[in-house]
Coordinates of C-alpha atoms and ligand atoms in Angstrom, one line a residue:
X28 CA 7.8 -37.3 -25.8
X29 CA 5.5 -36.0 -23.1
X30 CA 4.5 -38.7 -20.9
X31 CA 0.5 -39.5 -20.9
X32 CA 0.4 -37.8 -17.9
X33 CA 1.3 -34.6 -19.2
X34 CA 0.0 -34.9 -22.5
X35 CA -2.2 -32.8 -22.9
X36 CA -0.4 -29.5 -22.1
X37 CA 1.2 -29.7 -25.3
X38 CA -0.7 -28.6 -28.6
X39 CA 0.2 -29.8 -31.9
X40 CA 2.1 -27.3 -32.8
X41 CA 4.5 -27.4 -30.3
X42 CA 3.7 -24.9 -28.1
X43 CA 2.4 -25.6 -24.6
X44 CA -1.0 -24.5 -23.9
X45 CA -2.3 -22.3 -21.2
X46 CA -5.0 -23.4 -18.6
X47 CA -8.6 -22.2 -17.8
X48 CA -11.5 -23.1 -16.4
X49 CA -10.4 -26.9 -15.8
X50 CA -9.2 -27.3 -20.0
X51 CA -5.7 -26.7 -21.5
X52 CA -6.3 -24.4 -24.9
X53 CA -4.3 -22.2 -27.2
X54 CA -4.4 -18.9 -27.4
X55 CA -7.1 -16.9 -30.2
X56 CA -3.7 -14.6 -30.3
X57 CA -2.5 -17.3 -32.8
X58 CA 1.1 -16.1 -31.0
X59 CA 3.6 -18.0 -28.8
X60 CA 6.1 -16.8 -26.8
X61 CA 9.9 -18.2 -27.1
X62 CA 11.7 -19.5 -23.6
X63 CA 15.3 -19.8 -24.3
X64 CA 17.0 -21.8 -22.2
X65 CA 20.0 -19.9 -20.6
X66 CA 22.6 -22.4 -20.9
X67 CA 22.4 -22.4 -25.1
X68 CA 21.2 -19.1 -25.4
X69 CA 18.8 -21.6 -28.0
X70 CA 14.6 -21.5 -27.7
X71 CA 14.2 -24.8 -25.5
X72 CA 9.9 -24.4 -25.8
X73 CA 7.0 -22.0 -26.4
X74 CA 3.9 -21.0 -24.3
X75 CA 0.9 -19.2 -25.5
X76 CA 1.2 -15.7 -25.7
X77 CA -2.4 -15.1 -23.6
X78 CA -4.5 -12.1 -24.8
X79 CA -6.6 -9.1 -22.4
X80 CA -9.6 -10.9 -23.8
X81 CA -8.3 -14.2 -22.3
X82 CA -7.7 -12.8 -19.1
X83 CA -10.9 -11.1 -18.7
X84 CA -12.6 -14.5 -19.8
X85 CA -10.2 -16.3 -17.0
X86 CA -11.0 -13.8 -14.1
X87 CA -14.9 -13.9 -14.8
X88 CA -14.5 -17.8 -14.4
X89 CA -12.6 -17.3 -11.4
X90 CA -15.2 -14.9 -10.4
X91 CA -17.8 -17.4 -10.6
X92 CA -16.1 -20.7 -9.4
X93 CA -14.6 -19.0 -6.2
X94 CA -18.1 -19.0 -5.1
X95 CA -18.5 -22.5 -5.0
X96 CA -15.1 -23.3 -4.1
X97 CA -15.1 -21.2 -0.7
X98 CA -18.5 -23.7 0.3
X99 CA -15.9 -26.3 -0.3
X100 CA -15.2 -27.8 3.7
X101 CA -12.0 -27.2 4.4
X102 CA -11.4 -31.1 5.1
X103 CA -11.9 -31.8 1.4
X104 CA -9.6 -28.9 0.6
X105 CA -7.1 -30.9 2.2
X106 CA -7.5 -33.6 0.6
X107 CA -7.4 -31.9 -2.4
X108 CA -3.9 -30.5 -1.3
X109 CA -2.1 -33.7 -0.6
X110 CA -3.5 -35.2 -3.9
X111 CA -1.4 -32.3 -5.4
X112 CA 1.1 -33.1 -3.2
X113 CA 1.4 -36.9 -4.0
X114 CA 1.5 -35.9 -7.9
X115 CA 4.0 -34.1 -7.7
X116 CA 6.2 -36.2 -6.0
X117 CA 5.0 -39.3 -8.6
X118 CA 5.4 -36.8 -11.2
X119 CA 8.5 -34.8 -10.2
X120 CA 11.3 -35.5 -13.2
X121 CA 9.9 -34.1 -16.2
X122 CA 8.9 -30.7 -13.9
X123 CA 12.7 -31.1 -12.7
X124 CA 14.2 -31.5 -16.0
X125 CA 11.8 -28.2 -16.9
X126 CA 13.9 -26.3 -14.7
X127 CA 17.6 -27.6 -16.0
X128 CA 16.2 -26.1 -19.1
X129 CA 14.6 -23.1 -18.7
X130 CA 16.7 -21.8 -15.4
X131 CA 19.7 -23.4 -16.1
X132 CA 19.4 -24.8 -11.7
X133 CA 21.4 -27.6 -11.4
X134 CA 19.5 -31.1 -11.7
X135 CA 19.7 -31.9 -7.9
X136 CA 18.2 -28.5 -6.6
X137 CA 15.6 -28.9 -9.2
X138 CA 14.9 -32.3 -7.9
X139 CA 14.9 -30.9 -4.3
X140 CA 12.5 -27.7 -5.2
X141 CA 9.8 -29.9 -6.5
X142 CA 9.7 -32.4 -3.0
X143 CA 10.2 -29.3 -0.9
X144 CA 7.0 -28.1 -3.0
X145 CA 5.5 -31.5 -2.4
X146 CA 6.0 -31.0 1.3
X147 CA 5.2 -27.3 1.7
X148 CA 1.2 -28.7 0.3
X149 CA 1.2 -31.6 2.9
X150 CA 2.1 -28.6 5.4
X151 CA -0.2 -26.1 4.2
X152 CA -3.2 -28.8 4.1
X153 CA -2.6 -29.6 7.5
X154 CA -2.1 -26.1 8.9
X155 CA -5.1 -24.6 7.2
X156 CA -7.5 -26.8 9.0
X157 CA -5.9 -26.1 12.2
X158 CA -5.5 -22.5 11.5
X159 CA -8.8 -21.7 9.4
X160 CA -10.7 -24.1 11.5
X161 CA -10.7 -21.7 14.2
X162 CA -13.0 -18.5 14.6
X163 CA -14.0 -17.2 18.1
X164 CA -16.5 -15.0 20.1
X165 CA -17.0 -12.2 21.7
X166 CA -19.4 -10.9 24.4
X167 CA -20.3 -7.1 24.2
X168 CA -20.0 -6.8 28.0
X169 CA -16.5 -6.5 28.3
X170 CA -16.8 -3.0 26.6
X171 CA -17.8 -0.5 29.8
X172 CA -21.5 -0.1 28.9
X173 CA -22.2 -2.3 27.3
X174 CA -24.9 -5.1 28.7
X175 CA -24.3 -9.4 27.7
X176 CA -26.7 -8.7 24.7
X177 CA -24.4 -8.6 21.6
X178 CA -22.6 -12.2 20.3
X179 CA -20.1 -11.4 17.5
X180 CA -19.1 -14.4 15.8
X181 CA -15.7 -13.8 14.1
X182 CA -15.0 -16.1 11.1
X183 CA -12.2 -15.7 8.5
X184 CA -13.6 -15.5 4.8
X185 CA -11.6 -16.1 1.7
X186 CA -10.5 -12.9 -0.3
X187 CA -11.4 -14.2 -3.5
X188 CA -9.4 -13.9 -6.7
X189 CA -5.9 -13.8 -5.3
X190 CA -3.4 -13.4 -8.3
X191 CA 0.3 -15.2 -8.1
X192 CA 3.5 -14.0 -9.6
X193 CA 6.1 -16.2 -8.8
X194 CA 9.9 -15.8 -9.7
X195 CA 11.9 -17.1 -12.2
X196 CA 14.3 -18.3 -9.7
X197 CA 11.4 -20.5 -8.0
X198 CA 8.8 -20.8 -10.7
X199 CA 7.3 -23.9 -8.4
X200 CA 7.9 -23.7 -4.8
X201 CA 7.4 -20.3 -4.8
X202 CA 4.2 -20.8 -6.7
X203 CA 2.8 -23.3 -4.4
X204 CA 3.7 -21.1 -1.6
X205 CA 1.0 -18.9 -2.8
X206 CA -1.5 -21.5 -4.5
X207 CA -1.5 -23.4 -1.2
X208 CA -2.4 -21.5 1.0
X209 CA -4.9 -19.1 -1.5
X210 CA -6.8 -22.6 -2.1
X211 CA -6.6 -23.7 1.6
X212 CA -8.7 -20.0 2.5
X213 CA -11.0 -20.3 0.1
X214 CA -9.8 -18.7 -2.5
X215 CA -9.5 -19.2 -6.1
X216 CA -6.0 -18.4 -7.8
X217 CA -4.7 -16.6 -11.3
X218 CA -1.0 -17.9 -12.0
X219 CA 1.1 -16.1 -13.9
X220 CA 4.0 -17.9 -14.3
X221 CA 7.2 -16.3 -14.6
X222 CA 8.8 -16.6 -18.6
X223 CA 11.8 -18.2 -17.8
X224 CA 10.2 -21.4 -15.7
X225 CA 6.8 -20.7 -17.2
X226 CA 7.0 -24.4 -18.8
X227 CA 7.5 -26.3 -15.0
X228 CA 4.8 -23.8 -13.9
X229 CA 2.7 -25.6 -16.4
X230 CA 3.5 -29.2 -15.4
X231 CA 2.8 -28.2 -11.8
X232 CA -0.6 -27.0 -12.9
X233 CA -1.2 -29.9 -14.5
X234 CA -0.9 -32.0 -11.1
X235 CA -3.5 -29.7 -9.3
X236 CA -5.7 -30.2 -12.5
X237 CA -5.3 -34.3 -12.0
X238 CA -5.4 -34.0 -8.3
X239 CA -9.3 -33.3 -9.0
X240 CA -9.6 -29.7 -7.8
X241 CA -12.7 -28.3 -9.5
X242 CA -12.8 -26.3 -12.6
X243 CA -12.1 -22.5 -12.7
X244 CA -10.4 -22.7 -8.9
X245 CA -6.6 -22.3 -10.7
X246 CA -6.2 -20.9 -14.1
X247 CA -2.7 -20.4 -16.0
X248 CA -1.8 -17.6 -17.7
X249 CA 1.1 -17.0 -19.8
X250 CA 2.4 -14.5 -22.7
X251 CA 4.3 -11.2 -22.6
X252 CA 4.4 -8.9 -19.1
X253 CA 4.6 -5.4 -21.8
X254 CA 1.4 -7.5 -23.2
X255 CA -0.8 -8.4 -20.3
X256 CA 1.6 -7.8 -17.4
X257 CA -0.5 -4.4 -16.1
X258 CA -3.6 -5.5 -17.1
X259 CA -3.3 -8.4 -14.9
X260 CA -2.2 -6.5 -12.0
X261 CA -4.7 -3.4 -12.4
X262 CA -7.5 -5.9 -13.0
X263 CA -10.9 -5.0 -11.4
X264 CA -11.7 -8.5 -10.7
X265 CA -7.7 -9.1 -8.6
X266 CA -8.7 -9.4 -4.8
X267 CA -5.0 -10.1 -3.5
X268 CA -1.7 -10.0 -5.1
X269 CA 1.2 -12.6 -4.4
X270 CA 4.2 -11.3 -6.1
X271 CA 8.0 -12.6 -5.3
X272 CA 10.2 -10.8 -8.3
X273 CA 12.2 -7.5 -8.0
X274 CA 11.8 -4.6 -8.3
X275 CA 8.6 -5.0 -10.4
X276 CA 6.8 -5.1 -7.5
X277 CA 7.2 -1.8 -6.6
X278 CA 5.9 -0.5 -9.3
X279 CA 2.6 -3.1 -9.0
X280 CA 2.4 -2.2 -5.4
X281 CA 2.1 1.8 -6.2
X282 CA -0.6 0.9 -9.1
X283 CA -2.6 -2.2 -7.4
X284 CA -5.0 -0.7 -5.6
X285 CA -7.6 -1.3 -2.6
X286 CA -5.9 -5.2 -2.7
X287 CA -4.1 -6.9 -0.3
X288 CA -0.3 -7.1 -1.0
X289 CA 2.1 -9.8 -0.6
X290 CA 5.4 -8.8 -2.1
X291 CA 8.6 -10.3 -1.3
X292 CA 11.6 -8.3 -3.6
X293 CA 15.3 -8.3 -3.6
X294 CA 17.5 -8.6 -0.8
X295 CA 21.3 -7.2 -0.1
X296 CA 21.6 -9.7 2.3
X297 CA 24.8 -8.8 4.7
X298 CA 26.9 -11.5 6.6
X299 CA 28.8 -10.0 9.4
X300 CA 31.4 -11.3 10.8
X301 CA 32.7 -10.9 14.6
X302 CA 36.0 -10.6 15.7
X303 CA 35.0 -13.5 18.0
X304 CA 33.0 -15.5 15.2
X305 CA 34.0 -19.1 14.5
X306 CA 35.4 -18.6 11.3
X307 CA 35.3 -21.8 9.9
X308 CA 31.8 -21.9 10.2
X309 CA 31.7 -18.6 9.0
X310 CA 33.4 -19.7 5.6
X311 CA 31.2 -22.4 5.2
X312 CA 28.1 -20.7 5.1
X313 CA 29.6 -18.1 3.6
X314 CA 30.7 -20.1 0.5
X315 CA 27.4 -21.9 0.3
X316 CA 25.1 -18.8 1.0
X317 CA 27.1 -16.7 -1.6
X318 CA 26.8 -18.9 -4.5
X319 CA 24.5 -21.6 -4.4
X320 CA 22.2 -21.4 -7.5
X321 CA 25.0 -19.0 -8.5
X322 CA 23.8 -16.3 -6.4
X323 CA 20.4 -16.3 -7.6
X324 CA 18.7 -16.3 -4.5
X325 CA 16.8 -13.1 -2.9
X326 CA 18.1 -14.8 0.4
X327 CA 21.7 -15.3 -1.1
X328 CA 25.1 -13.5 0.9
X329 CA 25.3 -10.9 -0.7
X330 CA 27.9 -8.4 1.3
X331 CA 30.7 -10.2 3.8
X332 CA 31.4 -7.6 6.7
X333 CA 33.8 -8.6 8.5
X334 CA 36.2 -7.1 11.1
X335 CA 39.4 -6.2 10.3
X336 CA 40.9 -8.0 13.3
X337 CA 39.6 -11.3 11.6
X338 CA 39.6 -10.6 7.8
X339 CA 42.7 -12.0 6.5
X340 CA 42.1 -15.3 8.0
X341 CA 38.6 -15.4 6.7
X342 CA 39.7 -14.9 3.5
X343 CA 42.3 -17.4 3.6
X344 CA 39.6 -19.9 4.9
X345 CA 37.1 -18.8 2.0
X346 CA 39.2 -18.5 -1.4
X347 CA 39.9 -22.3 -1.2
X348 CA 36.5 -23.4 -1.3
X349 CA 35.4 -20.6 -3.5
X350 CA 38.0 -22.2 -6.2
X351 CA 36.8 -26.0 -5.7
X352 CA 32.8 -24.8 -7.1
X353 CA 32.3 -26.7 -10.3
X354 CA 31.6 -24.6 -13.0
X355 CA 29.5 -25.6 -16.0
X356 CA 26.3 -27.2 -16.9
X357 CA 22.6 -27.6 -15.0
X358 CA 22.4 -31.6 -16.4
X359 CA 26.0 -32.2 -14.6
X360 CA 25.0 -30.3 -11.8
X361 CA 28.2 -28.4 -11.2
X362 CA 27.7 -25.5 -8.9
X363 CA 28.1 -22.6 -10.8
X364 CA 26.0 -22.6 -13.6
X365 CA 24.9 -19.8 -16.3
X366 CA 22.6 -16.6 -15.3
X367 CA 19.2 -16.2 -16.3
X368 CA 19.7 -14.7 -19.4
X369 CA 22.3 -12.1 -21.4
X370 CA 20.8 -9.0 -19.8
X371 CA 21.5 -10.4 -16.3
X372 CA 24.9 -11.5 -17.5
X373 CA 25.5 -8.3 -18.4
X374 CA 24.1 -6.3 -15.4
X375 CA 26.6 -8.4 -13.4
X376 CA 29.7 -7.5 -15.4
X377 CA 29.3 -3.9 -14.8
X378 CA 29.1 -5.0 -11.2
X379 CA 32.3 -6.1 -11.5
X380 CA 33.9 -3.4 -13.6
X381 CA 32.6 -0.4 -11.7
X382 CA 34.4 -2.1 -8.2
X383 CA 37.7 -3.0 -10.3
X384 CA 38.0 0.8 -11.9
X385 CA 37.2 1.5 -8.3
X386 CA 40.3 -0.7 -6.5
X387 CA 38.6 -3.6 -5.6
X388 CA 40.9 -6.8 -5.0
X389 CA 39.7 -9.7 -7.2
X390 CA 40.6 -12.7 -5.0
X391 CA 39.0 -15.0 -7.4
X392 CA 39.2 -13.8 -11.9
X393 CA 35.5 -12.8 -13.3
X394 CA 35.7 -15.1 -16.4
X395 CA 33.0 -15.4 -18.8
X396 CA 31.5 -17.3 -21.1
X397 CA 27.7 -16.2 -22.5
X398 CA 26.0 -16.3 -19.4
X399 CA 28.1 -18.7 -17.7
X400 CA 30.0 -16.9 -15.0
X401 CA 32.8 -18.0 -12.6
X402 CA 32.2 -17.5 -9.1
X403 CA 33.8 -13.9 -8.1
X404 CA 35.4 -12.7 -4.7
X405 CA 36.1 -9.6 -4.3
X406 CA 38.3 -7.8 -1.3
X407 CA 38.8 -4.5 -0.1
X408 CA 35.4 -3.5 -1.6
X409 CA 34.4 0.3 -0.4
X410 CA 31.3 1.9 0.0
X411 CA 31.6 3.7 -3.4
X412 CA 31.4 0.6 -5.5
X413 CA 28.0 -0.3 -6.6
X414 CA 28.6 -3.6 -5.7
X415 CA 28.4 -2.5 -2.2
X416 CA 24.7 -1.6 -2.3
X417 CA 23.1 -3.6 -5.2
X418 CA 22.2 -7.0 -5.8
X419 CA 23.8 -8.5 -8.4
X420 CA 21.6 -12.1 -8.8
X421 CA 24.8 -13.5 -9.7
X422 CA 28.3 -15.6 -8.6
X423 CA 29.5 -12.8 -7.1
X424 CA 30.6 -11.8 -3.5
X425 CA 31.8 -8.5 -2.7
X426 CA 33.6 -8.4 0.9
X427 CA 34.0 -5.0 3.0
X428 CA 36.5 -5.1 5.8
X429 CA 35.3 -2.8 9.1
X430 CA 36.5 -1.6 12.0
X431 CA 33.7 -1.9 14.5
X432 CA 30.7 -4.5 14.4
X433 CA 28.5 -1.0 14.7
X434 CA 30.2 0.0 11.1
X435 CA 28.6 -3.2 9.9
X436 CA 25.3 -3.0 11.0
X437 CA 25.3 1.1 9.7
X438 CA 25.9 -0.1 6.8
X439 CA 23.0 -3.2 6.7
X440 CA 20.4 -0.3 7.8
X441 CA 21.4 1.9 5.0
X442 CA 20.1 0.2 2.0
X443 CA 16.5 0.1 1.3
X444 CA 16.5 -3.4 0.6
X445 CA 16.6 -5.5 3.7
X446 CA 15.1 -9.1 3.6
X447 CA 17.7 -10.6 5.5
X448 CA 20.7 -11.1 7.1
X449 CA 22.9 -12.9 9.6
X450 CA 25.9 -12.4 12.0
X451 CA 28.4 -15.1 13.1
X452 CA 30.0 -14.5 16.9
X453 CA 30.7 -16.9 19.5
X454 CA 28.4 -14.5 21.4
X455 CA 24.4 -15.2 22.1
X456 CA 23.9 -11.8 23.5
X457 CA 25.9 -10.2 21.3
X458 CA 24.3 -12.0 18.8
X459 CA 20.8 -11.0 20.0
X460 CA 22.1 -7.6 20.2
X461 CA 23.0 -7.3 16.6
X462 CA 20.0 -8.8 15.5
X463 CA 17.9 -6.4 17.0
X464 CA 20.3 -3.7 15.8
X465 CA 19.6 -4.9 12.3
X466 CA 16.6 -3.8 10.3
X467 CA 15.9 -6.7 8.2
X468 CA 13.0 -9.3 7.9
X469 CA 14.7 -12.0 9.5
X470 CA 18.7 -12.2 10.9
X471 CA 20.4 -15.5 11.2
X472 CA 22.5 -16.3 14.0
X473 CA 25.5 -18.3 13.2
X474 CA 24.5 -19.5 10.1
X475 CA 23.7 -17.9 6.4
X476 CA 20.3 -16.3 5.0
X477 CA 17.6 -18.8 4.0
X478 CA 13.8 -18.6 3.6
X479 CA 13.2 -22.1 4.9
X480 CA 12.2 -24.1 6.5
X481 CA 8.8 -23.2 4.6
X482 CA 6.7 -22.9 8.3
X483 CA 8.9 -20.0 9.8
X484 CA 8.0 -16.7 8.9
X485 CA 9.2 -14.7 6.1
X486 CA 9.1 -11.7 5.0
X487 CA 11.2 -7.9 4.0
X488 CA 11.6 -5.0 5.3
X489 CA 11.5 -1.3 3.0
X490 CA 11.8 -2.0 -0.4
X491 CA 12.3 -5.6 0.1
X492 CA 8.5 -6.3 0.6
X493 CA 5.5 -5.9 1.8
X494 CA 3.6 -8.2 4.4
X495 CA 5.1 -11.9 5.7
X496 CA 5.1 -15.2 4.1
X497 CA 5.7 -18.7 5.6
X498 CA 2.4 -21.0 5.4
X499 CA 0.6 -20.0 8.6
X500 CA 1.7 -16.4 7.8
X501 CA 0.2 -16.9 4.2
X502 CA -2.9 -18.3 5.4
X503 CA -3.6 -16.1 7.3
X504 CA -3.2 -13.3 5.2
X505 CA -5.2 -14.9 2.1
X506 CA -8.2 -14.7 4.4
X507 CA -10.3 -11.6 5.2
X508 CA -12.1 -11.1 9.2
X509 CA -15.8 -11.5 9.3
X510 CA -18.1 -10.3 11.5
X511 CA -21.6 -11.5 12.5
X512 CA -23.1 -9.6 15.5
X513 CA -26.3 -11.7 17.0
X514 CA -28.1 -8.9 18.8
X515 CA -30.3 -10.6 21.8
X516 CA -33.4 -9.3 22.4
X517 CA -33.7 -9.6 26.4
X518 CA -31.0 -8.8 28.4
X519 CA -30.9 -11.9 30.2
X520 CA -32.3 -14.5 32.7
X521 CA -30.3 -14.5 35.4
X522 CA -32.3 -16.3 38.6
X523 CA -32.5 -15.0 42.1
Ligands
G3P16 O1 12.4 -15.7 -2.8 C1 13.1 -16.4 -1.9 C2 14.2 -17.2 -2.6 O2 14.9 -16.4 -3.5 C3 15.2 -17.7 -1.6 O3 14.7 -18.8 -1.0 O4 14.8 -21.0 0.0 O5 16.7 -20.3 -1.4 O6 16.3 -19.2 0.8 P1 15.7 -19.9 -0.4

């Protein structure tokens, strides 16, 4: 039973209802959507399935409330902030339990996304006035020529509609990541949930909505992407795209338009490995990188390459640890836990076949049971498996032993996607070295890929995304520059 609090998402006949101008409401379409959950392969709820009518209708309220909204003092947008902050945190189990179901993440790490949203709100509310607050001057005299008549006033203005696609594998802390900051800037925001973690998207709504922000400033849309997906994206009335998915975004990128873009897609995040590298440490974080949310992490290790000198010992430290990862269910938070859904499943066990047929050495089984994987090591993977180039999104880790760190970093800068990466050697220089040889968003030194924390910058190189995240980078690209030029009439009145 959905607790008063939340009440109201629900509609009588079962089906959660989608979110516009301040009011929950079902669809005209009459039609739901199904969200299986992954685990049982069984439908776990249903969302509206949203029509181009009710889109239009949501982007014309949009339209008309950003207006008001950006007049709103950035003080009381805030306020408004931590409010949804606070809820959230009050609030956070039924959101958490959301995501056992839908995305099959284990119960802790749901638990843990919803605070780290919580936080990332407090952060952005703070930031924003600090950031946004600011504007400055300039005098025309410093151009040659130019006399101390002209004052331009630079101010940052709010885009306006900024539509937000957030991933399945994040459906709330990567959606506050973009609502945050678009509200902070003045902005008002479309959300389009992802389907798998559409129903959490909808509870985290629900906490703006009770936070007090005013009607129209975030509206929810959900139904079918082949349904609505390009007509949201193409939309006349989108000012700014925040998209986090894969490679989806490539194709909204080439067909958005005059609109600023913030895409962050897949990464083939490498670990290299020094001859030199502490190699426990190495292990560690390799182990925890790899499979944590069962791989299903753009930031994930996705490729070990490791020196040959040191390989054997590295995999001696890492098959241990790789066998002691519960496997199972989200509720019992084991560590491994099943894929998003059959197709993913799927896409990972050719993976897996096309490097066996190939030679790879399976230092851990690929075992199987609907879309519950076990966690997968391979050795002795080549450059002609597949595995050595795509991303999987799954419990698997292919590792390629080199002879030369430059091997390694040839390697990293010959895939298009390139979000991150990291390199473990006892080495600073080297290690700065490295990083500058490697064209990705962000290298870590010594430890593996994350996005956190949520203030640093973040953000893909090639196809892995376009523009940089990480809340001051995020406000600051939800916001447009602004000029106002006061042209003095007299020159000036200098004495004497
Ligand atoms: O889209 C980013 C996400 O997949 C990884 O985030 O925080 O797990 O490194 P994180």
């Amino acid at each position: 039973m959905a607790s008063d609090f939340y009440g109201e998402i629900l509609a009588p006949s079962g089906a959660y209802k989608y979110f516009i101008n301040g009011d929950w409401k079902e669809s005209a379409s009459g039609k739901s959507v199904a969200i299986v959950n992954p685990s049982t392969r069984q439908t776990a709820y249903n969302v509206q399935a949203c029509t181009q009518a009710e889109v239009n209708e949501m982007f014309e309220i949009s339209r008309s409330s950003q207006k008001q909204w950006a007049q709103t003092p950035l003080w009381k947008r805030a306020e408004l902030l931590k409010k949804a902050a606070t809820l959230l945190r009050e609030h956070a189990l039924p959101i958490a339990s959301c995501l056992v179901t839908e995305i099959a993440k284990p119960s802790r790490d749901s638990m843990t996304e919803v605070i780290r949203s919580a936080d990332l709100l407090d952060y952005t509310a703070e930031e924003g006035v600090r950031v946004l607050g600011q504007g400055k001057i300039l005098n025309s005299d410093s151009f040659p020529g130019n006399g101390r008549n002209k004052l331009c006033l630079v101010s940052k203005v709010a885009l306006g509609v900024v539509l937000a696609i957030p991933p399945f594998n994040y459906p709330v802390n990567l959606a506050v990541s973009k609502i945050g900051p678009a509200l902070m800037a003045g902005n008002v925001v479309v959300l389009k949930p992802p389907t798998q973690g559409v129903v959490a998207g909808l509870h985290m709504a629900q906490c703006f909505h009770k936070a007090g922000f005013p009607k129209g400033v975030l509206n929810v849309i959900t139904g079918k992407g082949s349904e609505i997906g390009d007509f949201l994206t193409t939309h006349p009335s989108v000012n700014c795209i925040s998209f986090t998915g894969g490679d989806t975004g490539i194709s909204i990128s080439k067909k958005a338009g005059m609109v600023p873009l913030q895409m962050e897609l897949g990464g083939k995040d490498v670990c290299i490995v020094c001859e030199d590298a502490n190699l426990d440490l190495a292990a560690k974080h390799i182990v925890k990188g790899g499979f944590s949310y069962s791989g299903q992490r753009c930031t994930a290790v996705k490729l070990v390459l490791v020196h040959d000198k040191v390989a054997d010992e590295l995999v001696s430290k890492i098959v241990p640890q790789v066998q002691k990862l519960s496997v199972g269910m989200p509720e019992n938070d084991c560590d491994i836990t099943p894929v998003i859904s059959e197709t993913s499943a799927n896409f990972i066990q050719g993976l897996v076949l096309d490097a066996k047929e190939k030679g790879a050495k399976f230092l851990t089984e690929f075992k199987r049971e609907g879309n519950l994987l076990w966690p997968t090591l391979l050795d002795h993977v080549t450059p002609a498996m597949r595995l050595a180039w795509e991303e999987p999104f799954g419990p698997v880790l292919p590792i390629v032993r080199v002879q030369t760190v430059e091997q390694a970093i040839e390697h990293c800068n010959k895939n298009n996607i390139a979000l991150q990466g990291c390199v473990f050697t006892q080495d600073i220089n080297r290690a700065i070295m490295i990083s500058d040889a490697m064209e990705t968003g962000t290298v870590q030194i010594n430890a593996a890929p994350a996005r956190g924390p949520d203030h640093f910058p973040f953000q893909g190189f090639r196809d892995s995304g376009i523009g940089s995240q990480g809340i001051t980078n995020s406000l600051e690209m939800m916001v447009k520059t602004k000029s106002t030029v006061i042209n003095l009439e007299a020159e000036s009145y200098a004495m004497g």
